[in-house]
XYZ file of C-alpha atoms in Angstrom:
197
model
C -17.195 0.987 -3.931
C -15.846 2.530 -0.774
C -12.546 4.339 -0.604
C -10.552 4.904 2.531
C -7.566 7.245 2.411
C -4.880 7.389 5.043
C -2.773 10.514 4.596
C 0.740 11.066 5.833
C 2.566 14.334 6.182
C 5.869 13.040 7.480
C 8.751 13.349 5.026
C 10.820 10.247 4.620
C 13.626 9.005 2.438
C 14.490 5.765 0.749
C 17.854 4.494 1.879
C 20.448 2.677 -0.128
C 21.559 0.561 2.808
C 21.749 -3.187 2.390
C 19.896 -5.219 4.996
C 16.581 -6.797 5.758
C 15.470 -10.305 6.321
C 15.203 -10.093 10.099
C 11.949 -8.103 10.017
C 10.519 -10.437 7.414
C 11.367 -13.521 9.455
C 9.913 -12.000 12.647
C 6.630 -11.291 10.886
C 6.500 -14.766 9.333
C 7.201 -16.345 12.750
C 4.556 -14.176 14.423
C 1.940 -15.030 11.790
C 2.779 -18.743 12.030
C 2.497 -18.682 15.831
C -0.770 -16.759 15.673
C -2.235 -19.219 13.171
C -1.114 -22.197 15.285
C -2.721 -20.693 18.393
C -5.894 -19.817 16.509
C -6.271 -23.347 15.163
C -5.449 -24.935 18.539
C -8.122 -22.850 20.268
C -10.749 -23.569 17.646
C -10.280 -27.246 16.805
C -13.871 -27.972 17.715
C -15.144 -25.554 15.038
C -16.614 -27.179 11.977
C -14.601 -27.265 8.771
C -17.212 -24.975 7.211
C -16.430 -22.256 9.756
C -12.708 -22.574 9.021
C -13.388 -22.086 5.327
C -15.132 -18.785 6.089
C -12.781 -16.730 8.264
C -14.141 -13.629 9.935
C -13.420 -10.229 8.413
C -11.102 -9.575 11.356
C -9.056 -12.694 10.537
C -9.006 -11.814 6.854
C -7.811 -8.262 7.570
C -5.149 -9.581 9.939
C -3.872 -11.977 7.265
C -3.836 -9.239 4.643
C -1.942 -6.835 6.933
C 0.573 -9.553 7.797
C 1.087 -10.452 4.121
C 1.630 -6.787 3.227
C 4.115 -6.330 6.071
C 6.013 -9.422 4.962
C 6.241 -7.918 1.464
C 7.543 -4.644 2.942
C 10.186 -6.566 4.864
C 11.322 -8.255 1.647
C 12.287 -4.857 0.220
C 13.448 -3.387 3.539
C 16.941 -2.808 2.166
C 15.467 -0.192 -0.187
C 13.506 1.629 2.530
C 14.635 3.758 5.413
C 13.394 2.769 8.871
C 11.115 5.799 8.753
C 9.510 4.674 5.484
C 9.092 1.072 6.596
C 7.608 1.966 9.984
C 5.381 4.573 8.358
C 4.017 2.029 5.874
C 3.374 -0.428 8.728
C 1.355 2.228 10.592
C -0.554 3.216 7.465
C -1.515 -0.419 6.824
C -2.668 -0.853 10.426
C -4.824 2.247 10.135
C -6.145 1.417 6.658
C -7.200 -2.128 7.564
C -8.505 -1.373 11.056
C -11.566 -3.532 11.728
C -13.430 -0.597 13.315
C -13.228 1.407 10.069
C -13.660 -1.430 7.587
C -16.731 -2.008 5.431
C -17.758 -5.680 5.612
C -18.392 -5.857 1.857
C -14.915 -4.604 0.913
C -12.125 -7.014 0.048
C -8.877 -6.604 2.000
C -5.819 -5.367 0.126
C -4.616 -8.077 -2.228
C -1.073 -9.403 -2.262
C -0.671 -8.751 -6.011
C -1.842 -5.150 -5.761
C 0.411 -4.456 -2.781
C 3.406 -5.994 -4.583
C 2.761 -3.588 -7.453
C 2.751 -0.685 -4.966
C 6.110 -1.684 -3.511
C 7.697 -2.106 -6.942
C 6.266 1.265 -7.963
C 7.765 2.958 -4.902
C 11.191 1.443 -5.566
C 11.050 2.608 -9.197
C 9.747 6.132 -8.507
C 11.793 6.590 -5.311
C 9.644 9.449 -4.004
C 10.837 11.469 -1.023
C 7.232 11.824 0.133
C 5.336 8.776 1.340
C 1.870 8.621 -0.254
C -1.426 8.473 1.529
C -2.872 4.975 1.204
C -6.387 3.848 0.420
C -8.060 0.825 -1.068
C -10.833 -0.024 -3.474
C -13.702 -2.336 -2.618
C -12.046 -4.980 -4.813
C -8.811 -4.923 -2.773
C -6.536 -2.775 -4.921
C -4.263 -0.435 -2.983
C -4.314 3.255 -3.878
C -1.414 5.665 -3.413
C -2.154 9.403 -3.376
C 0.087 12.441 -3.263
C -1.261 15.952 -2.737
C 0.709 19.166 -3.101
C -1.344 22.319 -2.522
C -4.143 22.051 -5.109
C -2.402 19.395 -7.213
C -3.202 15.725 -6.727
C -1.881 12.442 -8.127
C -3.724 9.204 -7.381
C -2.462 5.808 -8.526
C -4.419 2.566 -8.233
C -2.032 -0.394 -8.120
C -3.364 -3.300 -10.134
C -1.958 -6.836 -10.208
C 0.978 -7.686 -12.482
C 2.742 -4.298 -12.326
C -0.078 -2.361 -13.962
C -1.323 0.976 -12.636
C -4.297 3.226 -13.245
C -3.588 6.884 -12.530
C -5.431 10.185 -12.426
C -4.001 13.627 -11.758
C -5.108 17.186 -11.470
C -2.870 20.234 -11.300
C -2.865 23.918 -12.167
C -0.741 25.664 -14.774
C -1.114 29.464 -14.816
C -4.295 29.154 -12.729
C -5.841 26.781 -15.261
C -6.772 23.321 -14.049
C -5.426 20.456 -16.101
C -6.456 16.840 -15.573
C -5.235 13.592 -17.053
C -5.769 9.888 -16.511
C -4.521 6.647 -17.935
C -3.240 3.139 -17.438
C 0.372 2.070 -17.770
C 2.894 -0.581 -16.892
C 5.187 0.358 -13.997
C 8.238 0.529 -16.230
C 6.603 3.363 -18.209
C 5.031 5.291 -15.330
C 7.859 7.835 -14.960
C 7.735 8.553 -18.703
C 3.937 8.854 -18.729
C 3.937 11.280 -15.776
C 6.928 13.361 -16.975
C 4.878 15.994 -18.880
C 3.052 16.801 -15.634
C 6.172 17.485 -13.557
C 5.739 14.480 -11.258
C 8.459 15.811 -8.939
C 5.903 18.284 -7.583
C 4.330 15.347 -5.722
C 7.393 13.237 -4.993
C 9.783 15.781 -3.455
C 9.725 18.736 -1.062
C 7.329 17.139 1.419
């Protein structure tokens, strides 16, 4: 399993403004146009080749799907957050840094990430990574403390943390449903990762 982490140090805020839709439609239109052009240019390819898209095409589709999902919740994100997530996805799923055996980020895992971010409402945007099976990973680091959350399909998460209390390292790990994540992390002072970027 390979893990790629894309860190971010820029503080950002969620906004409570109502809006969205335009970005989502632009991305859908762009993807549709790209697919139409791709198929028009490659009509002479065999149906077998169409069934097996290149890794570059697969990564492009995954990035586009993730960006469409971001646009669907744009009203809950500031421009800074949204644009930052777009850049992180572009960097994470860059063909030059991608392992051919790894699956691109899955739609279900990414949907869990977005729901998690809207529930936790962190001030600090996480670093993003992915597992070889296509699950997205969110990671927050504050000095020597670290929280890593693997977003699984169907609003489930797997988390691991490490932090120091009175110079003694404490670690914990578990699995939870998104609706319980805040409660599960509360004993570990989760605000240390989510605020004061």
